[in-house]
Amino acid sequence: MLKIPDRVGRVPTLFIASVLIPTAIAILYYSLSSSLYISESHFVVRNSDKSDVSGLSSLIKSGGSSGNEGYATQDYILSRDALTTLNKNGLVTRAYGNDSISILNRFNPFHSGGSFDRLFQYYTNKVEVAYNAGSSITTLKVRAFAPKDAYEINRRLLAQAETLVNQLNQRSRGDLIGYASKELEEAKSASRQAALALSNYRNLKGVVDPEQQANVQLQMVSKLQDEMITTKTQLVQLRAFTPQNPQIPVLESRVRQLNKEIDEQTGIVAGNQKSLAATAAQYQRLQLESQLADKVLASAITSLQDARNEARRKRAYVERIVEPNMPDYPSEPRRMRAILGVFAVGMVVWAILSMLVSGIKEHKD
């Protein structure tokens, strides 16, 4: 069985294994690693809602008005759709897969298995999006191995985020106005049909307004009744004072004609299926439907105008607070700190292992 020596020269083997070797590997790795440049930008998605609010309501509204769009842009930037658009001309594959990058950091270093899913995983490790719900500010950081690549990717992602917000705007406005327009068309059709039904009924029954016509007929009946009373009065007087007066048969005939006329005029108002009273119920129903349809039409016109005003007023847009910068110094990796970190961890591990080994030896002894 191979026995591991306790020391190599004057250096303990355990110290070499837990401290020196990991530190040497870290020095080699970070020495061969390519430098990363970070391009950073800040933006906010705002709504142009100018409704009059004040106090606490205004603070709450301003803080949360663009929350949905802010999270939407964050999710989009870290999506496959964003990567597909960004890499249409090979920007991402060139930025992270060219031969000038160290083989330790390069995407698809051996030119095998460079699938889109692996590129997406690599992309999400190099792009960072942080949305602050309190201030509604989104911070976009892009890491690349060349300053111009980091800047260009950041710039294009901002442009794509603006395009996304514009598409959301158009879709929202289209849905809002489209729904209101559809309601208006339905209201127009209903109003047109109700008016046509009322017109057809008028033509069929030969009436314009049964109520008004009934009032006219009743006034005529009232006049005939007045004339009837006057005629009967004259007839009674003649019969009482001059029974042989030749006007008596004339007045009797007049009374019969008046009775007949009163019956005819009364029958027009009520008393049969063709009377104004019989047609009034159906007419009133059709008239009520027509009036209701007109009110619905007026409401739909108002709703469409309100929808258009709302669509013009509530528009989200991307406002850039900090433009993407062109980095002039690599920010990562922090080689010295990383190497010292590995060395410090190794020292802690070595101290713990040394105590364990010493305890084991004392227990054996």
Coordinates of C-alpha atoms in Angstrom, one line a residue:
M1 CA 0.0 0.0 0.0
L2 CA 1.4 3.4 -1.0
K3 CA 2.2 5.5 2.0
I4 CA 1.9 9.2 1.8
P5 CA 4.8 11.0 3.5
D6 CA 4.0 13.5 6.2
R7 CA 6.3 16.1 4.7
V8 CA 7.8 17.0 1.4
G9 CA 11.1 18.5 2.4
R10 CA 10.3 20.8 5.3
V11 CA 6.7 21.5 4.2
P12 CA 3.9 19.3 5.6
T13 CA 2.1 17.3 2.9
L14 CA -1.3 18.4 4.3
F15 CA -0.3 22.1 3.9
I16 CA 0.7 21.4 0.3
A17 CA -2.5 19.6 -0.5
S18 CA -4.9 22.0 1.2
V19 CA -3.2 25.4 0.6
L20 CA -0.4 25.4 -1.9
I21 CA -2.0 23.3 -4.6
P22 CA -5.4 25.1 -4.6
T23 CA -3.6 28.4 -4.5
A24 CA -1.4 27.4 -7.4
I25 CA -4.4 26.2 -9.4
A26 CA -6.2 29.5 -8.7
I27 CA -3.1 31.5 -9.8
L28 CA -2.9 29.5 -13.0
Y29 CA -6.7 29.8 -13.7
Y30 CA -7.0 33.5 -13.1
S31 CA -3.7 34.1 -15.0
L32 CA -5.1 32.4 -18.1
S33 CA -8.7 33.8 -17.7
S34 CA -9.7 36.6 -20.0
S35 CA -10.7 40.0 -18.6
L36 CA -14.3 41.0 -18.5
Y37 CA -15.6 44.5 -19.2
I38 CA -19.0 45.6 -17.8
S39 CA -21.3 48.1 -19.6
E40 CA -24.1 49.4 -17.3
S41 CA -27.3 51.3 -18.1
H42 CA -30.3 52.4 -16.1
F43 CA -33.8 53.0 -17.4
V44 CA -37.4 53.3 -16.1
V45 CA -40.7 52.4 -17.8
R46 CA -43.1 55.2 -17.2
N47 CA -46.8 55.7 -17.9
S48 CA -47.9 59.1 -19.3
D49 CA -51.0 59.0 -17.0
K50 CA -51.7 62.6 -16.1
S51 CA -54.7 62.0 -14.0
D52 CA -55.1 64.4 -11.1
V53 CA -54.0 62.7 -7.9
S54 CA -52.2 64.0 -4.9
G55 CA -50.8 63.0 -1.5
L56 CA -50.4 59.4 -0.7
S57 CA -52.4 58.2 -3.7
S58 CA -49.9 60.0 -6.0
L59 CA -46.9 58.4 -4.3
I60 CA -48.5 54.9 -4.5
K61 CA -49.4 55.6 -8.2
S62 CA -46.0 56.8 -9.2
G63 CA -44.3 53.9 -7.5
G64 CA -46.4 51.2 -9.0
S65 CA -47.6 52.6 -12.3
S66 CA -45.0 51.0 -14.4
G67 CA -44.5 47.8 -12.3
N68 CA -46.0 45.4 -14.8
E69 CA -44.0 46.9 -17.7
G70 CA -40.8 46.9 -15.6
Y71 CA -41.1 43.2 -14.7
A72 CA -42.0 42.5 -18.3
T73 CA -38.9 44.1 -19.7
Q74 CA -36.7 42.3 -17.1
D75 CA -38.3 39.0 -18.1
Y76 CA -37.9 39.8 -21.8
I77 CA -34.2 40.7 -21.6
L78 CA -33.4 37.4 -20.0
S79 CA -35.5 35.4 -22.5
R80 CA -34.8 33.3 -25.6
D81 CA -36.7 35.8 -27.7
A82 CA -34.4 38.6 -26.8
L83 CA -31.3 36.4 -27.4
T84 CA -32.7 35.4 -30.8
T85 CA -33.2 39.0 -31.9
L86 CA -29.9 40.1 -30.4
N87 CA -28.0 37.4 -32.2
K88 CA -29.5 37.8 -35.7
N89 CA -26.3 39.0 -37.1
G90 CA -24.1 36.8 -34.9
L91 CA -23.3 39.5 -32.3
V92 CA -23.5 37.2 -29.3
T93 CA -21.6 34.3 -30.8
R94 CA -18.9 36.6 -32.0
A95 CA -18.6 38.4 -28.7
Y96 CA -18.4 35.3 -26.5
G97 CA -17.0 32.7 -28.9
N98 CA -14.1 34.3 -30.8
D99 CA -10.6 32.9 -30.6
S100 CA -9.1 35.9 -28.7
I101 CA -11.0 34.8 -25.6
S102 CA -9.3 32.3 -23.3
I103 CA -10.4 28.7 -23.7
L104 CA -11.4 28.7 -20.1
N105 CA -14.0 31.4 -20.7
R106 CA -14.9 31.1 -24.3
F107 CA -18.3 29.8 -25.4
N108 CA -18.1 26.5 -27.2
P109 CA -14.3 26.4 -27.1
F110 CA -14.0 23.1 -28.9
H111 CA -16.6 23.9 -31.5
S112 CA -18.9 21.1 -30.4
G113 CA -22.3 21.2 -28.8
G114 CA -22.8 24.9 -29.5
S115 CA -26.6 24.6 -29.3
F116 CA -28.9 27.5 -28.8
D117 CA -29.8 26.3 -25.3
R118 CA -26.2 26.3 -24.2
L119 CA -25.7 29.8 -25.7
F120 CA -28.8 30.9 -23.8
Q121 CA -27.3 29.6 -20.5
Y122 CA -24.1 31.3 -21.3
Y123 CA -25.9 34.5 -22.2
T124 CA -27.9 34.6 -18.9
N125 CA -24.6 34.3 -17.0
K126 CA -23.3 37.4 -18.7
V127 CA -26.4 39.6 -18.6
E128 CA -27.8 40.9 -15.4
V129 CA -31.1 42.7 -15.0
A130 CA -32.2 44.1 -11.6
Y131 CA -35.6 45.8 -11.2
N132 CA -36.1 48.0 -8.2
A133 CA -39.9 48.0 -7.3
G134 CA -39.5 51.0 -5.0
S135 CA -38.0 53.4 -7.6
S136 CA -39.2 51.5 -10.7
I137 CA -35.6 51.8 -12.0
T138 CA -34.1 48.8 -13.9
T139 CA -30.4 48.3 -14.0
L140 CA -28.9 46.4 -16.9
K141 CA -25.3 45.1 -16.8
V142 CA -23.7 43.3 -19.7
R143 CA -20.3 41.5 -19.3
A144 CA -18.2 40.9 -22.3
F145 CA -14.5 40.3 -23.2
A146 CA -14.3 43.4 -25.3
P147 CA -15.5 47.0 -24.3
K148 CA -17.3 47.5 -27.6
D149 CA -19.1 44.2 -27.4
A150 CA -20.4 44.9 -23.9
Y151 CA -21.5 48.4 -25.0
E152 CA -23.2 47.1 -28.2
I153 CA -25.1 44.3 -26.5
N154 CA -26.3 46.7 -23.8
R155 CA -27.4 49.3 -26.4
R156 CA -29.3 46.7 -28.5
L157 CA -31.0 45.2 -25.5
L158 CA -32.2 48.7 -24.5
A159 CA -33.5 49.2 -28.0
Q160 CA -35.3 45.9 -27.9
A161 CA -36.8 46.7 -24.5
E162 CA -38.2 49.9 -26.0
T163 CA -39.6 48.0 -29.0
L164 CA -41.3 45.5 -26.5
V165 CA -42.9 48.4 -24.6
N166 CA -44.1 50.0 -27.8
Q167 CA -45.7 46.6 -28.9
L168 CA -47.4 46.3 -25.5
N169 CA -48.7 49.9 -26.0
Q170 CA -50.1 49.1 -29.4
R171 CA -51.7 45.9 -28.3
S172 CA -53.3 47.5 -25.2
R173 CA -54.5 50.5 -27.3
G174 CA -55.8 48.2 -30.0
D175 CA -57.7 46.0 -27.6
L176 CA -59.2 48.9 -25.8
I177 CA -60.3 50.8 -28.9
G178 CA -61.2 47.6 -30.7
Y179 CA -63.6 46.5 -28.0
A180 CA -65.2 49.9 -27.8
S181 CA -65.5 50.0 -31.6
K182 CA -67.1 46.6 -31.6
E183 CA -69.6 47.7 -29.0
L184 CA -70.4 50.8 -31.1
E185 CA -71.1 48.7 -34.2
E186 CA -73.4 46.4 -32.2
A187 CA -75.2 49.4 -30.8
K188 CA -75.6 50.9 -34.3
S189 CA -77.0 47.7 -35.6
A190 CA -79.4 47.4 -32.7
S191 CA -80.5 51.0 -33.0
R192 CA -81.0 50.6 -36.8
Q193 CA -83.1 47.5 -36.3
A194 CA -85.2 49.0 -33.6
A195 CA -85.9 52.1 -35.7
L196 CA -86.8 49.9 -38.7
A197 CA -89.1 47.8 -36.7
L198 CA -90.9 50.9 -35.4
S199 CA -91.2 52.3 -38.9
N200 CA -92.6 49.1 -40.4
Y201 CA -95.2 48.9 -37.6
R202 CA -96.3 52.5 -38.3
N203 CA -96.7 51.7 -42.0
L204 CA -98.5 48.4 -41.3
K205 CA -101.0 49.9 -38.9
G206 CA -101.2 53.3 -40.5
V207 CA -100.4 55.2 -37.4
V208 CA -97.8 57.7 -36.5
D209 CA -98.3 58.0 -32.7
P210 CA -101.3 56.2 -31.2
E211 CA -101.4 58.3 -28.1
Q212 CA -101.5 61.6 -30.0
Q213 CA -103.9 60.3 -32.5
A214 CA -106.1 59.0 -29.7
N215 CA -106.1 62.4 -28.1
V216 CA -107.2 64.0 -31.4
Q217 CA -110.0 61.4 -31.7
L218 CA -111.1 61.9 -28.1
Q219 CA -111.3 65.7 -28.6
M220 CA -113.4 65.1 -31.7
V221 CA -115.7 62.7 -29.7
S222 CA -116.0 65.4 -27.0
K223 CA -117.0 68.0 -29.6
L224 CA -119.6 65.5 -31.0
Q225 CA -121.0 64.9 -27.6
D226 CA -121.3 68.6 -26.9
E227 CA -123.2 68.9 -30.2
M228 CA -125.3 65.9 -29.3
I229 CA -126.3 67.6 -26.0
T230 CA -127.2 70.8 -27.7
T231 CA -129.3 69.0 -30.4
K232 CA -131.1 66.9 -27.8
T233 CA -131.8 70.0 -25.8
Q234 CA -133.4 71.7 -28.8
L235 CA -135.3 68.6 -29.5
V236 CA -136.7 68.4 -26.0
Q237 CA -137.8 72.0 -26.1
L238 CA -139.5 71.7 -29.5
R239 CA -141.4 68.6 -28.4
A240 CA -142.5 70.4 -25.3
F241 CA -143.7 73.7 -26.8
T242 CA -144.3 72.9 -30.5
P243 CA -144.9 69.2 -31.0
Q244 CA -145.9 69.7 -34.6
N245 CA -142.7 71.6 -35.5
P246 CA -141.2 70.3 -38.8
Q247 CA -137.7 70.7 -37.2
I248 CA -138.3 67.8 -34.9
P249 CA -137.7 65.0 -37.5
V250 CA -134.6 66.9 -38.6
L251 CA -133.2 67.1 -35.1
E252 CA -134.1 63.4 -34.5
S253 CA -132.2 62.5 -37.6
R254 CA -129.3 64.7 -36.4
V255 CA -129.2 62.9 -33.1
R256 CA -129.0 59.5 -34.8
Q257 CA -126.2 60.7 -37.0
L258 CA -124.3 62.1 -34.1
N259 CA -124.7 58.8 -32.1
K260 CA -123.4 56.9 -35.1
E261 CA -120.4 59.3 -35.5
I262 CA -119.6 59.2 -31.8
D263 CA -119.7 55.3 -31.9
E264 CA -117.4 55.3 -34.9
Q265 CA -114.9 57.8 -33.4
T266 CA -115.0 55.9 -30.1
G267 CA -114.4 52.7 -31.9
I268 CA -111.3 54.1 -33.5
V269 CA -109.9 54.9 -30.1
A270 CA -111.0 51.6 -28.3
G271 CA -113.3 48.7 -28.7
N272 CA -111.8 46.5 -31.5
Q273 CA -108.5 44.9 -32.5
K274 CA -107.8 47.7 -35.0
S275 CA -108.4 50.5 -32.5
L276 CA -105.6 52.9 -31.3
A277 CA -105.7 51.4 -27.9
A278 CA -105.0 47.9 -29.3
T279 CA -102.0 49.2 -31.3
A280 CA -100.7 51.5 -28.6
A281 CA -99.2 48.6 -26.5
Q282 CA -97.1 47.2 -29.3
Y283 CA -96.2 50.7 -30.5
Q284 CA -95.0 51.7 -27.0
R285 CA -92.9 48.5 -26.8
L286 CA -91.2 49.2 -30.1
Q287 CA -90.8 52.9 -29.2
L288 CA -89.2 51.9 -25.9
E289 CA -86.8 49.5 -27.6
S290 CA -85.9 52.2 -30.1
Q291 CA -85.3 54.8 -27.3
L292 CA -83.3 52.3 -25.3
A293 CA -81.2 51.4 -28.4
D294 CA -80.5 55.1 -29.0
K295 CA -79.3 55.5 -25.4
V296 CA -77.1 52.5 -25.8
L297 CA -75.7 53.9 -29.0
A298 CA -75.0 57.3 -27.3
S299 CA -73.3 55.5 -24.5
A300 CA -71.2 53.4 -26.9
I301 CA -70.1 56.6 -28.8
T302 CA -69.1 58.1 -25.4
S303 CA -67.3 54.9 -24.5
L304 CA -65.3 54.9 -27.7
Q305 CA -64.3 58.5 -27.2
D306 CA -63.3 57.7 -23.7
A307 CA -61.3 54.7 -24.9
R308 CA -59.5 56.8 -27.4
N309 CA -58.7 59.4 -24.8
E310 CA -57.5 56.7 -22.4
A311 CA -55.4 55.1 -25.0
R312 CA -53.7 58.5 -25.8
R313 CA -53.3 59.3 -22.1
K314 CA -52.0 56.0 -20.8
R315 CA -48.9 55.2 -22.8
A316 CA -45.9 53.5 -21.4
Y317 CA -42.4 54.4 -22.6
V318 CA -38.8 53.7 -21.8
E319 CA -37.0 56.6 -20.3
R320 CA -33.2 56.2 -20.2
I321 CA -31.7 57.5 -17.0
V322 CA -28.1 56.3 -17.6
E323 CA -27.0 55.5 -21.1
P324 CA -24.8 52.4 -21.7
N325 CA -21.2 53.2 -21.0
M326 CA -18.1 52.1 -23.0
P327 CA -15.9 50.5 -20.3
D328 CA -12.2 51.4 -20.5
Y329 CA -11.0 49.1 -17.7
P330 CA -11.8 45.4 -17.0
S331 CA -13.9 44.9 -13.9
E332 CA -13.6 41.2 -13.6
P333 CA -12.2 38.9 -12.6
R334 CA -10.6 40.4 -9.5
R335 CA -7.6 38.1 -9.6
M336 CA -5.7 39.1 -6.5
R337 CA -8.8 39.0 -4.3
A338 CA -9.9 35.7 -5.7
I339 CA -6.4 34.2 -5.2
L340 CA -6.2 35.5 -1.7
G341 CA -9.6 34.2 -1.0
V342 CA -8.5 30.7 -2.1
F343 CA -5.4 31.0 0.0
A344 CA -7.4 32.0 3.1
V345 CA -9.9 29.2 2.7
G346 CA -7.0 26.8 2.2
M347 CA -5.4 28.0 5.4
V348 CA -8.7 27.4 7.3
V349 CA -9.1 23.9 5.8
W350 CA -5.4 23.1 6.6
A351 CA -5.9 24.3 10.3
I352 CA -9.0 22.2 10.7
L353 CA -7.5 19.1 9.1
S354 CA -4.3 19.5 11.1
M355 CA -6.3 19.5 14.3
L356 CA -8.2 16.4 13.2
V357 CA -5.0 14.5 12.2
S358 CA -3.4 15.5 15.5
G359 CA -6.4 14.2 17.4
I360 CA -6.4 10.9 15.5
K361 CA -2.7 10.4 16.2
E362 CA -3.1 11.1 19.9
H363 CA -6.0 8.7 20.1
K364 CA -3.9 5.9 18.5
D365 CA -1.1 6.6 20.9

